[in-house]
Structures are given as structure tokens and as C-alpha cells.
mmCIF file with all atom_site columns, C-alpha atoms in Angstrom:
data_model
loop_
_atom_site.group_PDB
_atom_site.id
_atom_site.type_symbol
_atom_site.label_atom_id
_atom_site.label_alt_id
_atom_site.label_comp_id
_atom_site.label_asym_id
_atom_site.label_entity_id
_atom_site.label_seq_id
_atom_site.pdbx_PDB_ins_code
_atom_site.Cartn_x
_atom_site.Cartn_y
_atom_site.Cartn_z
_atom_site.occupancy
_atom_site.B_iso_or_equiv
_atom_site.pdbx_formal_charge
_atom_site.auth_seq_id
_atom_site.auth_comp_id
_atom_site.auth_asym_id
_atom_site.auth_atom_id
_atom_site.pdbx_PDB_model_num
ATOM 1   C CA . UNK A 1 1   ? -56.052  -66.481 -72.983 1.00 0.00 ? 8   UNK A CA 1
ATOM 2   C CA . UNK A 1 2   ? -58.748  -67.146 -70.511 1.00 0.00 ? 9   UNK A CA 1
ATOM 3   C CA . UNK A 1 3   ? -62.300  -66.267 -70.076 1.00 0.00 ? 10  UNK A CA 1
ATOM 4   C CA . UNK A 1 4   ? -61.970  -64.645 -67.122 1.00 0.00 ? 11  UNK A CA 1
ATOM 5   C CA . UNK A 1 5   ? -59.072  -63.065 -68.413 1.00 0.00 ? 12  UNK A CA 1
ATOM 6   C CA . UNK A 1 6   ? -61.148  -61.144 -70.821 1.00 0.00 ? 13  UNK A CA 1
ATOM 7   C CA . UNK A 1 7   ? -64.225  -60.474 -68.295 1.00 0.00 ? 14  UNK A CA 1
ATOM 8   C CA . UNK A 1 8   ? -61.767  -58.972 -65.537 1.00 0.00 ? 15  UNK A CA 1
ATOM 9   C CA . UNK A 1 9   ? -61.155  -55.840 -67.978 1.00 0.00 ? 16  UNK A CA 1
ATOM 10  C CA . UNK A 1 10  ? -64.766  -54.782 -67.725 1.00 0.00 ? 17  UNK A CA 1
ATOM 11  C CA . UNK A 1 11  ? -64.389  -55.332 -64.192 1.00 0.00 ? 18  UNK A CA 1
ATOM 12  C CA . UNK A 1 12  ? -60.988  -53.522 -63.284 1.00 0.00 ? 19  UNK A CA 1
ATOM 13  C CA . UNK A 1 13  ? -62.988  -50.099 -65.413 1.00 0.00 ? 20  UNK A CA 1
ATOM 14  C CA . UNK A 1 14  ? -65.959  -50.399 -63.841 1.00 0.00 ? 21  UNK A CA 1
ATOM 15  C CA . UNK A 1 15  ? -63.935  -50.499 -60.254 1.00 0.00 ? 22  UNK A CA 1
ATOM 16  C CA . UNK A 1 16  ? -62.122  -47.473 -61.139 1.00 0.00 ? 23  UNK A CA 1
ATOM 17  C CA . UNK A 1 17  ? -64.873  -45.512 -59.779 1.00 0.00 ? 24  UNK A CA 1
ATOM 18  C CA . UNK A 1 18  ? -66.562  -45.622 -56.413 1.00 0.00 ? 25  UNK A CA 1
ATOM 19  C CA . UNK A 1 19  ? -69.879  -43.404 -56.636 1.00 0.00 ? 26  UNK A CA 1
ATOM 20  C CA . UNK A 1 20  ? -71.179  -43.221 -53.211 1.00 0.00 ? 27  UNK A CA 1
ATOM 21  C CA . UNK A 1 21  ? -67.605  -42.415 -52.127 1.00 0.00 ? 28  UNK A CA 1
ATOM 22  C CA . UNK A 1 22  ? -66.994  -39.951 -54.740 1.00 0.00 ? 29  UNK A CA 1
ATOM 23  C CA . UNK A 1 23  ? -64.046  -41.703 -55.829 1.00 0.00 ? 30  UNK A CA 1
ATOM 24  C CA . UNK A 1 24  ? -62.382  -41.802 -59.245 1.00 0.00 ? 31  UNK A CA 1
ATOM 25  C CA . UNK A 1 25  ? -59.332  -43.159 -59.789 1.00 0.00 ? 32  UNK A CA 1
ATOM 26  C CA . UNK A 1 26  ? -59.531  -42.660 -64.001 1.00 0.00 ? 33  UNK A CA 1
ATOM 27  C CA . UNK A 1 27  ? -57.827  -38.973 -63.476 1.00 0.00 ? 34  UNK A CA 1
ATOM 28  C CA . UNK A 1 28  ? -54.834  -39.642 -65.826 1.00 0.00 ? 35  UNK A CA 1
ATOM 29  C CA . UNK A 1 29  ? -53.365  -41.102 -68.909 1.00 0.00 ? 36  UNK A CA 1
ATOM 30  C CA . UNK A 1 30  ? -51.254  -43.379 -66.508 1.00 0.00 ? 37  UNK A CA 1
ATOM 31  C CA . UNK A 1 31  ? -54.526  -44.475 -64.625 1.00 0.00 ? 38  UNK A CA 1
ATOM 32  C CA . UNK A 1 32  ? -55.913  -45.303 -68.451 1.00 0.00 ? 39  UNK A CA 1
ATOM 33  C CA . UNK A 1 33  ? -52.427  -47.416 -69.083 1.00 0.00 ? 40  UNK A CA 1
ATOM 34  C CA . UNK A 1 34  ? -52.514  -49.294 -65.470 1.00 0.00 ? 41  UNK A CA 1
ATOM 35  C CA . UNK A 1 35  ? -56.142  -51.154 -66.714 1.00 0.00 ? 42  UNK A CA 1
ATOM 36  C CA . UNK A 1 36  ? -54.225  -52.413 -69.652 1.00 0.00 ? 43  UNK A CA 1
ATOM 37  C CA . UNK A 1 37  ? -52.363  -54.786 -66.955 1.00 0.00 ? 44  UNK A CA 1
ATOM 38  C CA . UNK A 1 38  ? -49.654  -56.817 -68.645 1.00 0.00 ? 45  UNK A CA 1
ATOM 39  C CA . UNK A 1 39  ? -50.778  -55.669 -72.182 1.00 0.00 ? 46  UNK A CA 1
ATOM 40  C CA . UNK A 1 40  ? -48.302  -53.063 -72.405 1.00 0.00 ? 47  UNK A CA 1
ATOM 41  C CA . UNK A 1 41  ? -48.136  -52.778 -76.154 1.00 0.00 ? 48  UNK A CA 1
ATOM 42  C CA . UNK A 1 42  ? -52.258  -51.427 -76.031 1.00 0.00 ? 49  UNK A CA 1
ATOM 43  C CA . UNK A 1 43  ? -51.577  -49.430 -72.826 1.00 0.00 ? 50  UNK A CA 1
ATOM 44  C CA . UNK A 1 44  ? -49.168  -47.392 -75.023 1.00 0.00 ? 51  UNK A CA 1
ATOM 45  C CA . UNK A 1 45  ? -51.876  -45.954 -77.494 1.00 0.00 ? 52  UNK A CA 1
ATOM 46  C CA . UNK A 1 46  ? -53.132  -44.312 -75.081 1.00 0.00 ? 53  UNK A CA 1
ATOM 47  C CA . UNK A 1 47  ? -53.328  -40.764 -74.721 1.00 0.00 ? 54  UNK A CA 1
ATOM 48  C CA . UNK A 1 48  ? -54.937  -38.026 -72.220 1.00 0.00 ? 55  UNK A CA 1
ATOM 49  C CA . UNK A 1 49  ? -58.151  -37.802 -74.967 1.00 0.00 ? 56  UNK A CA 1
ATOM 50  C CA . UNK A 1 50  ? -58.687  -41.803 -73.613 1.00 0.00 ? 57  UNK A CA 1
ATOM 51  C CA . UNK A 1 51  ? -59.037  -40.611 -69.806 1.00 0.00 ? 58  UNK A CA 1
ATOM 52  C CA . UNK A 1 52  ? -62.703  -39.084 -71.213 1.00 0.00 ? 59  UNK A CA 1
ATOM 53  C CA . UNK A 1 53  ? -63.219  -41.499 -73.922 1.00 0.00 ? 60  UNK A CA 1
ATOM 54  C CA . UNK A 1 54  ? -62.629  -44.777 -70.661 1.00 0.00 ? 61  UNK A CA 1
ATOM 55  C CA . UNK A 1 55  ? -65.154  -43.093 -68.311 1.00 0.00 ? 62  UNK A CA 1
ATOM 56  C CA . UNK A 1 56  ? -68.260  -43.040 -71.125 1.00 0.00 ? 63  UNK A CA 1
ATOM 57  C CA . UNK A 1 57  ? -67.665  -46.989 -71.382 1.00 0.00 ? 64  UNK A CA 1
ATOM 58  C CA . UNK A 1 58  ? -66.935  -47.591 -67.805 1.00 0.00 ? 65  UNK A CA 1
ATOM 59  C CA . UNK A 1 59  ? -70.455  -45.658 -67.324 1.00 0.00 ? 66  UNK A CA 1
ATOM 60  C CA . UNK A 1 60  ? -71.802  -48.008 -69.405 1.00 0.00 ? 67  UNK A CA 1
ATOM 61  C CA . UNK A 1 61  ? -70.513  -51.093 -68.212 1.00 0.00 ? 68  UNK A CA 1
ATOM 62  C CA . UNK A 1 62  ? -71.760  -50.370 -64.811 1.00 0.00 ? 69  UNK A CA 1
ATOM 63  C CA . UNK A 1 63  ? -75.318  -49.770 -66.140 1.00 0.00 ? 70  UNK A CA 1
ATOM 64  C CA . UNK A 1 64  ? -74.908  -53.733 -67.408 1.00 0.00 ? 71  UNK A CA 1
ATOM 65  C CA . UNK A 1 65  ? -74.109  -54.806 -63.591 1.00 0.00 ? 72  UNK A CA 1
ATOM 66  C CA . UNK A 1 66  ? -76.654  -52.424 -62.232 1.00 0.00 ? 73  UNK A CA 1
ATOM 67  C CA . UNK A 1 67  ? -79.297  -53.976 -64.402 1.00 0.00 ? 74  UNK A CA 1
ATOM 68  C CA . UNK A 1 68  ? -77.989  -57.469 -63.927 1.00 0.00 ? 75  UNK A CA 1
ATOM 69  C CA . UNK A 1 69  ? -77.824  -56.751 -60.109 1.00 0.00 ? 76  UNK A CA 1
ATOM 70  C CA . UNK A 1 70  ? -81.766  -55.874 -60.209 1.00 0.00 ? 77  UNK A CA 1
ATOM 71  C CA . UNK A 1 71  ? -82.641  -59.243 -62.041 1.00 0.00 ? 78  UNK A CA 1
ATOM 72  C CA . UNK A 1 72  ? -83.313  -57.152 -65.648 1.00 0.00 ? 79  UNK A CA 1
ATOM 73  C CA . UNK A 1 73  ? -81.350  -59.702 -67.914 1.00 0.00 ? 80  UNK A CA 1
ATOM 74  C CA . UNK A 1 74  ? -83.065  -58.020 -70.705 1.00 0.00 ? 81  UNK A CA 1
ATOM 75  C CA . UNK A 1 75  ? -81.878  -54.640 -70.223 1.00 0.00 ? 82  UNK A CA 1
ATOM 76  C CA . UNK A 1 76  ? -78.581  -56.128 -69.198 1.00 0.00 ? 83  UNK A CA 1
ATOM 77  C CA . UNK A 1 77  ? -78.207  -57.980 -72.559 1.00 0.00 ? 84  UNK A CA 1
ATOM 78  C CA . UNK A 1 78  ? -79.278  -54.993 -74.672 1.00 0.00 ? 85  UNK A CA 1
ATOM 79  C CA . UNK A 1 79  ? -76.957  -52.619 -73.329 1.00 0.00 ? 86  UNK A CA 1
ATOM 80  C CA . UNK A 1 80  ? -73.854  -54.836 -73.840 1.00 0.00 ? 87  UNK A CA 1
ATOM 81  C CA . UNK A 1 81  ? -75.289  -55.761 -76.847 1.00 0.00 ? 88  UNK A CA 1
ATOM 82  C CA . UNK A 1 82  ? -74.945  -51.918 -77.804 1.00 0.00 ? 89  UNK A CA 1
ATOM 83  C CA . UNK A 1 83  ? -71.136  -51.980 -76.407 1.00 0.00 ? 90  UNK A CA 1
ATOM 84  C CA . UNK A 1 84  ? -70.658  -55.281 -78.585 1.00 0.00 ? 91  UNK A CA 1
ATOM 85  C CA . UNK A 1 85  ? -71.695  -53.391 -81.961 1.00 0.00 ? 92  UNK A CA 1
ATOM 86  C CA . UNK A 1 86  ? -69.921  -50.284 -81.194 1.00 0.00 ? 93  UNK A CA 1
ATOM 87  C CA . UNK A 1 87  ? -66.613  -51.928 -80.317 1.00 0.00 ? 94  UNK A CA 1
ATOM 88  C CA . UNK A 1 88  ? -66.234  -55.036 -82.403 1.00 0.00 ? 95  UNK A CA 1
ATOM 89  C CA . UNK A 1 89  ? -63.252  -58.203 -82.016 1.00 0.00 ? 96  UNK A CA 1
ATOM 90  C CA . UNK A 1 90  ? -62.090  -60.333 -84.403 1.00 0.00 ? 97  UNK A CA 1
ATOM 91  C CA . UNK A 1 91  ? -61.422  -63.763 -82.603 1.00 0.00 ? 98  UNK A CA 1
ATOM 92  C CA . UNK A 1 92  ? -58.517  -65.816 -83.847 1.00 0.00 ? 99  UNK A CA 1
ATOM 93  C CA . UNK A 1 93  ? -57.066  -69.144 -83.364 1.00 0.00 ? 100 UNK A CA 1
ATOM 94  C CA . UNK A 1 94  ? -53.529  -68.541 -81.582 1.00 0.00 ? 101 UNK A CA 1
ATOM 95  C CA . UNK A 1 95  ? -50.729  -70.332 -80.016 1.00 0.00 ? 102 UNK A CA 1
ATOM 96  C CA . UNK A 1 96  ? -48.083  -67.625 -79.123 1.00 0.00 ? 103 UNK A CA 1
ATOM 97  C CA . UNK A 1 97  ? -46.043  -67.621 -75.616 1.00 0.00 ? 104 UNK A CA 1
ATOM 98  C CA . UNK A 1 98  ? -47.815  -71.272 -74.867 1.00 0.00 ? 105 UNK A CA 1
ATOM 99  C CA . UNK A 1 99  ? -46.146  -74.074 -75.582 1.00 0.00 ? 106 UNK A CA 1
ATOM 100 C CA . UNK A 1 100 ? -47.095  -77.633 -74.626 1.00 0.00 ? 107 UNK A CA 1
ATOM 101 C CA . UNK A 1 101 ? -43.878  -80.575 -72.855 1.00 0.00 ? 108 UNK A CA 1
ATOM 102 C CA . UNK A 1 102 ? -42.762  -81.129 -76.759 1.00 0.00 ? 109 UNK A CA 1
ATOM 103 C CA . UNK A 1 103 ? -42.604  -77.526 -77.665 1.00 0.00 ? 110 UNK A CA 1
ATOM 104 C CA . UNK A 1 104 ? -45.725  -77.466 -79.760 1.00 0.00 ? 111 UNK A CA 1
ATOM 105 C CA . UNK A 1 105 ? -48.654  -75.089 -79.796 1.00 0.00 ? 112 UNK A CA 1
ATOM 106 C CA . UNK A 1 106 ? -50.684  -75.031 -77.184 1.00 0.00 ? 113 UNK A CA 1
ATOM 107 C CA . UNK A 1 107 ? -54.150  -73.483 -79.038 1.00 0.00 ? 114 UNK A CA 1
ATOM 108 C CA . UNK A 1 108 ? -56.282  -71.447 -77.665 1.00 0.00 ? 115 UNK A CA 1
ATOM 109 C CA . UNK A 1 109 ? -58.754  -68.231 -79.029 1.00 0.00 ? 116 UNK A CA 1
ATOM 110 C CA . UNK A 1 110 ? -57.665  -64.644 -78.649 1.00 0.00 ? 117 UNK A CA 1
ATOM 111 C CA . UNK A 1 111 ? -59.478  -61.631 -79.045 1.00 0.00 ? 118 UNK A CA 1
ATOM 112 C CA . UNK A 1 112 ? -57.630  -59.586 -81.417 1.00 0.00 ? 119 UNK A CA 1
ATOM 113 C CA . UNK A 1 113 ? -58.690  -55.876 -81.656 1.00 0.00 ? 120 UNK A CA 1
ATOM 114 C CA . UNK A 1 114 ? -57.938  -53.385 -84.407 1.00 0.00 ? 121 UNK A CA 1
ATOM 115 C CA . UNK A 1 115 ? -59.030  -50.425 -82.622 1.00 0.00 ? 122 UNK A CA 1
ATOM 116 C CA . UNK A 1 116 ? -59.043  -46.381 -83.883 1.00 0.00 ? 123 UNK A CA 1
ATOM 117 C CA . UNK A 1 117 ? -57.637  -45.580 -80.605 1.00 0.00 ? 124 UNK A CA 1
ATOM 118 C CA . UNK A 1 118 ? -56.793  -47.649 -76.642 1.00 0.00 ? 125 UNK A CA 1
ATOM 119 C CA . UNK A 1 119 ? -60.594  -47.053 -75.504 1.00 0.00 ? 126 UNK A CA 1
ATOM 120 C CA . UNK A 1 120 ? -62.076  -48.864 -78.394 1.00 0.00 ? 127 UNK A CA 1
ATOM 121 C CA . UNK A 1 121 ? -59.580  -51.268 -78.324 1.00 0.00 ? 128 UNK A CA 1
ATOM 122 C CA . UNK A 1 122 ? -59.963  -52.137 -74.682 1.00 0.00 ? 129 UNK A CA 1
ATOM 123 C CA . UNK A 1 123 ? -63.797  -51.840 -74.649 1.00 0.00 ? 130 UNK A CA 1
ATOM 124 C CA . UNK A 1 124 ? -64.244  -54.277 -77.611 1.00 0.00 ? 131 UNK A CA 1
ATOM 125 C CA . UNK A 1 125 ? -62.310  -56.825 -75.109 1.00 0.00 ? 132 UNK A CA 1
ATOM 126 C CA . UNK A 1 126 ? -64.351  -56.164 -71.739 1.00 0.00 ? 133 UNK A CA 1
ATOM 127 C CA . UNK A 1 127 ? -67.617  -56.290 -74.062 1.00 0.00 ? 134 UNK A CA 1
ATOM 128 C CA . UNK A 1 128 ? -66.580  -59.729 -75.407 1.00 0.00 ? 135 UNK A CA 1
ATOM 129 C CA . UNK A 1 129 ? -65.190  -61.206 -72.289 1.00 0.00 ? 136 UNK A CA 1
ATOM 130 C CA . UNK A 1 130 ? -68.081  -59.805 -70.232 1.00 0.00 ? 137 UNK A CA 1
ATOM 131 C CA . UNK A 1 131 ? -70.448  -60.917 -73.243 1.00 0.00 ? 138 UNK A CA 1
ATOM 132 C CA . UNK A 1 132 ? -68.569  -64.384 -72.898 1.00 0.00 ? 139 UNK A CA 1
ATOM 133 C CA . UNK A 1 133 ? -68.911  -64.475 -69.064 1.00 0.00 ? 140 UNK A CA 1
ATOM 134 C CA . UNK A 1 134 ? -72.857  -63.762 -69.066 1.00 0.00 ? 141 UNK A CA 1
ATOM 135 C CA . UNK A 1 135 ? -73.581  -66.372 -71.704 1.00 0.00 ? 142 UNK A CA 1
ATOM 136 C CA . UNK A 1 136 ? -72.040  -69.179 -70.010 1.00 0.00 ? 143 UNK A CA 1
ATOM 137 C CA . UNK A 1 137 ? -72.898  -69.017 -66.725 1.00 0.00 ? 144 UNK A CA 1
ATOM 138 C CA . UNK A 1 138 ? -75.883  -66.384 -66.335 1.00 0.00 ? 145 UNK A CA 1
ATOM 139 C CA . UNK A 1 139 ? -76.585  -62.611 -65.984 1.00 0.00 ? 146 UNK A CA 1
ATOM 140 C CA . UNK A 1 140 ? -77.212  -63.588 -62.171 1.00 0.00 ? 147 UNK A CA 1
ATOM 141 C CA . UNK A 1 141 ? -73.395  -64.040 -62.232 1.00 0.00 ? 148 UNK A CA 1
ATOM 142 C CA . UNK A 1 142 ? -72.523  -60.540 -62.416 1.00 0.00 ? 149 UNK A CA 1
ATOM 143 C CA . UNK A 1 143 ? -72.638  -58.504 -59.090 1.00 0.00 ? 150 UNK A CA 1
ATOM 144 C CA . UNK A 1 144 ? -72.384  -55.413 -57.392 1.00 0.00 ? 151 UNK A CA 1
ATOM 145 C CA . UNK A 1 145 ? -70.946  -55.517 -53.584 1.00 0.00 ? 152 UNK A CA 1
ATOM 146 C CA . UNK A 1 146 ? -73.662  -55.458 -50.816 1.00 0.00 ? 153 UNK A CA 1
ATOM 147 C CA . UNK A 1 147 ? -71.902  -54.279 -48.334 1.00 0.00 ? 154 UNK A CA 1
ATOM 148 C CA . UNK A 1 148 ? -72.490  -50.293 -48.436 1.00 0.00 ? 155 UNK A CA 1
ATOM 149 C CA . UNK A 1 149 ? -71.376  -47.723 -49.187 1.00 0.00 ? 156 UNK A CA 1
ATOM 150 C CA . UNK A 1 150 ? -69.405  -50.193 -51.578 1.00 0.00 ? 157 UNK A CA 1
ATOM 151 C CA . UNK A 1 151 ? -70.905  -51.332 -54.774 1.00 0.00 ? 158 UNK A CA 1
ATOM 152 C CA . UNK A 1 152 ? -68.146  -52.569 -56.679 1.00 0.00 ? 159 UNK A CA 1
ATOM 153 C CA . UNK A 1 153 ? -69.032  -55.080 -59.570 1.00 0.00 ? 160 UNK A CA 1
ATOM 154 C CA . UNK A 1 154 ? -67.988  -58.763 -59.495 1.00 0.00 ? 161 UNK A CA 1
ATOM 155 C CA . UNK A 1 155 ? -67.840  -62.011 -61.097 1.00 0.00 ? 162 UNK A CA 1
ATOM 156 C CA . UNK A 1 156 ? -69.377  -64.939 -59.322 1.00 0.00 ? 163 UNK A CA 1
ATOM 157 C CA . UNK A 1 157 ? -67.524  -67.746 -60.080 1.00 0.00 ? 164 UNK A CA 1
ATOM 158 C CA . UNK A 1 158 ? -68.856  -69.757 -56.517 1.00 0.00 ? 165 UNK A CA 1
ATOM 159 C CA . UNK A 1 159 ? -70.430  -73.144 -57.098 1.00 0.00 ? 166 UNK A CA 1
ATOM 160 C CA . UNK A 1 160 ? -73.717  -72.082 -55.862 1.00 0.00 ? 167 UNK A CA 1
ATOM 161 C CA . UNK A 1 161 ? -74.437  -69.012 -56.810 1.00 0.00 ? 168 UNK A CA 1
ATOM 162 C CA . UNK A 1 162 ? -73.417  -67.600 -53.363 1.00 0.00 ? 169 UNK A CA 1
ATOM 163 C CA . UNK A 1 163 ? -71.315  -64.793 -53.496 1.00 0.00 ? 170 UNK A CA 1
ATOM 164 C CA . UNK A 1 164 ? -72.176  -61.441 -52.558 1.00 0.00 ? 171 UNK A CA 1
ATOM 165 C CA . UNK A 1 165 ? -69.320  -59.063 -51.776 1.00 0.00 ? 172 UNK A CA 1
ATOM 166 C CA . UNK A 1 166 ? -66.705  -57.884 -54.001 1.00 0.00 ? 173 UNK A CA 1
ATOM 167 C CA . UNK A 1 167 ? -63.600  -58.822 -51.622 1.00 0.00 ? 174 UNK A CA 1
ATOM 168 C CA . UNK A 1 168 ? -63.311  -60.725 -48.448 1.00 0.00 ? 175 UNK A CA 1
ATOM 169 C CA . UNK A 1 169 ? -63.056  -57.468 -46.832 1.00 0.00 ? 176 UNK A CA 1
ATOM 170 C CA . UNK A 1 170 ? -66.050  -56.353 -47.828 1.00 0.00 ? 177 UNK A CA 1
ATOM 171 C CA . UNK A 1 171 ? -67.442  -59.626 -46.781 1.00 0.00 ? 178 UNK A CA 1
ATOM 172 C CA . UNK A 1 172 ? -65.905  -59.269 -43.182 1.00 0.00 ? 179 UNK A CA 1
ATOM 173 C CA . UNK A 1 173 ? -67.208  -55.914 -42.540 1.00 0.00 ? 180 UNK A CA 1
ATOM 174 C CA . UNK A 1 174 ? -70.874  -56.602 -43.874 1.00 0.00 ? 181 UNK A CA 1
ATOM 175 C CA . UNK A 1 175 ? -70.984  -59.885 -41.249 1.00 0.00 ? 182 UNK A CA 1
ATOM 176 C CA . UNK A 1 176 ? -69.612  -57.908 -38.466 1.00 0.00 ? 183 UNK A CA 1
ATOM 177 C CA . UNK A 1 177 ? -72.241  -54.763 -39.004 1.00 0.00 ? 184 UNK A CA 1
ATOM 178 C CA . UNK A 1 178 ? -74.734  -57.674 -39.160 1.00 0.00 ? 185 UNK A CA 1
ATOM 179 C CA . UNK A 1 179 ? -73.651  -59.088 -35.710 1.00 0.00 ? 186 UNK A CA 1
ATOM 180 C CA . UNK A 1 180 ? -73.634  -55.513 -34.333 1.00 0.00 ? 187 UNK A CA 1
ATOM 181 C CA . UNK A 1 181 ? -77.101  -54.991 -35.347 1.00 0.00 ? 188 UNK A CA 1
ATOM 182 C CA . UNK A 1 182 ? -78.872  -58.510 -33.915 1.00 0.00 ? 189 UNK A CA 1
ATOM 183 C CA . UNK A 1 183 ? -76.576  -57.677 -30.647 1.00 0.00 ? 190 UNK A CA 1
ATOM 184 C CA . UNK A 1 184 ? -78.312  -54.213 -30.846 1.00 0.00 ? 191 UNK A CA 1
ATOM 185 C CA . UNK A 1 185 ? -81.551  -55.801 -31.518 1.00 0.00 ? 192 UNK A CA 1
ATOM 186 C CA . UNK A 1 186 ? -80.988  -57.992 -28.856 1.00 0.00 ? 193 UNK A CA 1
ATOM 187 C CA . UNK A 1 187 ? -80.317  -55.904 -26.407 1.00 0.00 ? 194 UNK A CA 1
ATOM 188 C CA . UNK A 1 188 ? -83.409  -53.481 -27.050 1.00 0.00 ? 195 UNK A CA 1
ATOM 189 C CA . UNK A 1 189 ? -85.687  -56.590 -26.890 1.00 0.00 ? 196 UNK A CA 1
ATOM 190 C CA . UNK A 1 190 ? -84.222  -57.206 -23.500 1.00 0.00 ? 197 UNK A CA 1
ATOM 191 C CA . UNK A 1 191 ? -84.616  -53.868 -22.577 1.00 0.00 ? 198 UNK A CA 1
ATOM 192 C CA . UNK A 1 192 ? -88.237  -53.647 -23.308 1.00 0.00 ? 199 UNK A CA 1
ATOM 193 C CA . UNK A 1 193 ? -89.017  -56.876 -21.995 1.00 0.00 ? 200 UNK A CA 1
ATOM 194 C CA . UNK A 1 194 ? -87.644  -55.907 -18.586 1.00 0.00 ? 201 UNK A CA 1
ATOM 195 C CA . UNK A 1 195 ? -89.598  -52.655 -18.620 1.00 0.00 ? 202 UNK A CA 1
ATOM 196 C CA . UNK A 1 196 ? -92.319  -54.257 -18.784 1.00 0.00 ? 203 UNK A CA 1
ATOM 197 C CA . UNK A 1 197 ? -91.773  -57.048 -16.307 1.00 0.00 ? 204 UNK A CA 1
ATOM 198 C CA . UNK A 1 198 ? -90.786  -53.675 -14.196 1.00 0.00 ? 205 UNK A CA 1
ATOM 199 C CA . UNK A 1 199 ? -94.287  -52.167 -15.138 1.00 0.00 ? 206 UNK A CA 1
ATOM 200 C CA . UNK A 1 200 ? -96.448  -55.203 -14.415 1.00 0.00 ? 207 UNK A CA 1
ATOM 201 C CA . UNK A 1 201 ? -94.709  -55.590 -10.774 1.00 0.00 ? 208 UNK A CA 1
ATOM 202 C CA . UNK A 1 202 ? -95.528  -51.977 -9.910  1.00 0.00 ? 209 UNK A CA 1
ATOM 203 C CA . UNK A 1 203 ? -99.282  -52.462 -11.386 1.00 0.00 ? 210 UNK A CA 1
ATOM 204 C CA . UNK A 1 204 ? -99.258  -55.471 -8.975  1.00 0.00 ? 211 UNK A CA 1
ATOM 205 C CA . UNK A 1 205 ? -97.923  -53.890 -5.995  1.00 0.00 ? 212 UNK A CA 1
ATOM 206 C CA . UNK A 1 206 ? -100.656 -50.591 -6.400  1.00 0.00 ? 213 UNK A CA 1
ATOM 207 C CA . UNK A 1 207 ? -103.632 -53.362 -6.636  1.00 0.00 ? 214 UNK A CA 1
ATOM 208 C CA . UNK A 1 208 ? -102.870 -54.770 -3.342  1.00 0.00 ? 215 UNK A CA 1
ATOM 209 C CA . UNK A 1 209 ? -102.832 -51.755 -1.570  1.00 0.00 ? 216 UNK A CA 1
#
């Protein structure tokens, strides 16, 4: 399986929940079995105890964006560091469902989990993909959206380090607010410039009389 593969989990959990909206879409068992995506064989350990058991780790995982999103790698580090330990993976060499032109094995490493239960077993693999993700390419590569009241985490995958928003939606409405605001700007500039122009030409007029 992919990297990313692995890093999305933390990211579809931590997504579940929208704060400043006071939204929370981890209200059910079904909610808990949806994150599993295709992985239906882990979704169905799940059980009504995981709906509590999910939102602890999601809390957690956000506090490893939130301190990644303020530039603290160090805190970031330590507190999936503390996920990593609680929630541990095996990773394996294996070459089921992929098969190469001549029918071989196509290898690759998976994450194999031997969890007590479906939170531990999907934590351990948004830990370890997250864990992954920050190690090769940065803490700076793990975002929250800046376009309020959203603060959804992200991924940067962008070649320069650029991205900033969660979804192109999110991108959209943060560039038009911008415009709106330099228009506004704009416009109260102009507004105080002709005030004054107004001001200066009645000063004028009163010292000729």
C-alpha cells in the first residue's frame, strides 16, 4: 500500500470534527466503520464502545497538526511519538491483490495490526503513516486550513511547500474574502482621500474671503 495511503487515516479522523463549527460527524458505530474506507474486514470490529474510544485519538491527532501548524516540530514529534508507543504495527513484506504483467508479486510493505479492538487497530495505522509522512518530507508538511472558520488538517504534497487550504473550496473562498477586503480597503482609502481634497478646497475658499 502507499504512504499516503496510510497518512490519509489520521487525516479522514481528524476531519471528522469541525470545532469552530461545532460539528462532529463521529456520532455512531457506522460513522466509526465509514473511516475504515475499503478495509471492510477492520471496520467490522467495531462496536458503539469505539465511537468514544476514536474521538480520544482523533483529539490527539489534531494536537500533532496544531503543533505542527505553529512551527513546534518538537512537541509535534513527541506527541505522535506517544500515539506510536501506545498503538504499535508490525510491518511486513507483502504481495497480495498486486500482481506484476507475468503474474508475479508485485512487493511492497504493509502495516499489519493486531489490535485489542478497531480503535487501536486503526490508530496504530494513522500513527505510522502520519509518523511515515512527517519523516520524509517535514513536520511543515502537515496543515491545518487557513481559511476560517475551517481548520481542517492536510497533507502538503505541493512541490514548494505552497499549500494552504484543505480543499480547493476552501481555497476559492479565502481568495475571494481577500479580494473583498483590498476592494473594501480600497474604497475607504478613496474615500478619505477625497474628504480631504473636499476639506482643503473649503480651507482654500474661507482664506480668500
Amino acid at each position: 500500500m502507499e504512504l499516503a495511503y496510510y497518512s490519509d487515516y489520521a487525516v479522514r479522523l481528524v476531519n471528522s470534527e469541525e470545532p469552530s463549527r461545532g460539528k462532529d460527524a463521529l456520532t455512531t458505530v457506522e460513522a466509526v466503520r465509514d473511516l475504515f474506507g475499503v478495509n471492510a474486514s477492520a471496520a467490522r470490529r467495531a462496536t458503539d464502545a469505539d465511537v468514544t474510544r476514536f474521538r480520544s485519538v482523533r483529539a490527539r491527532l489534531r494536537g500533532v497538526f496544531e503543533a505542527a501548524d505553529k512551527g513546534d516540530e518538537t512537541l509535534a514529534v513527541d506527541l505522535l511519538n506517544s500515539l506510536l508507543l501506545e498503538f504499535p504495527v508490525s510491518p511486513q513484506i507483502s504481495g497480495h491483490d498486486f500482481r506484476d504483467d507475468d503474474g508475479r508479486p508485485v512487493w511492497h510493505m504493509h502495516l499489519a495490526d493486531h489490535p485489542s479492538n478497531a480503535t487501536a487497530g486503526y490508530a496504530a495505522i494513522a500513527a505510522m503513516g502520519l509518523a511515515f509522512h512527517l519523516t520524509e518530507y517535514g513536520v511543515d508538511r502537515l496543515g491545518l486550513c487557513q481559511a476560517p472558520p475551517c481548520r481542517n488538517a492536510y497533507l502538503d504534497t505541493s512541490t514548494n511547500r505552497s499549500r494552504r487550504y484543505c480543499s480547493d473550496r476552501c481555497a476559492t473562498r479565502a481568495n475571494v474574502a481577500a479580494y473583498r477586503a483590498r476592494k473594501r480597503l480600497e474604497a475607504d482609502r478613496s474615500g478619505s482621500s477625497g474628504l480631504a481634497a473636499e476639506s482643503a478646497q473649503r480651507s482654500s475658499a474661507t482664506g480668500e474671503r
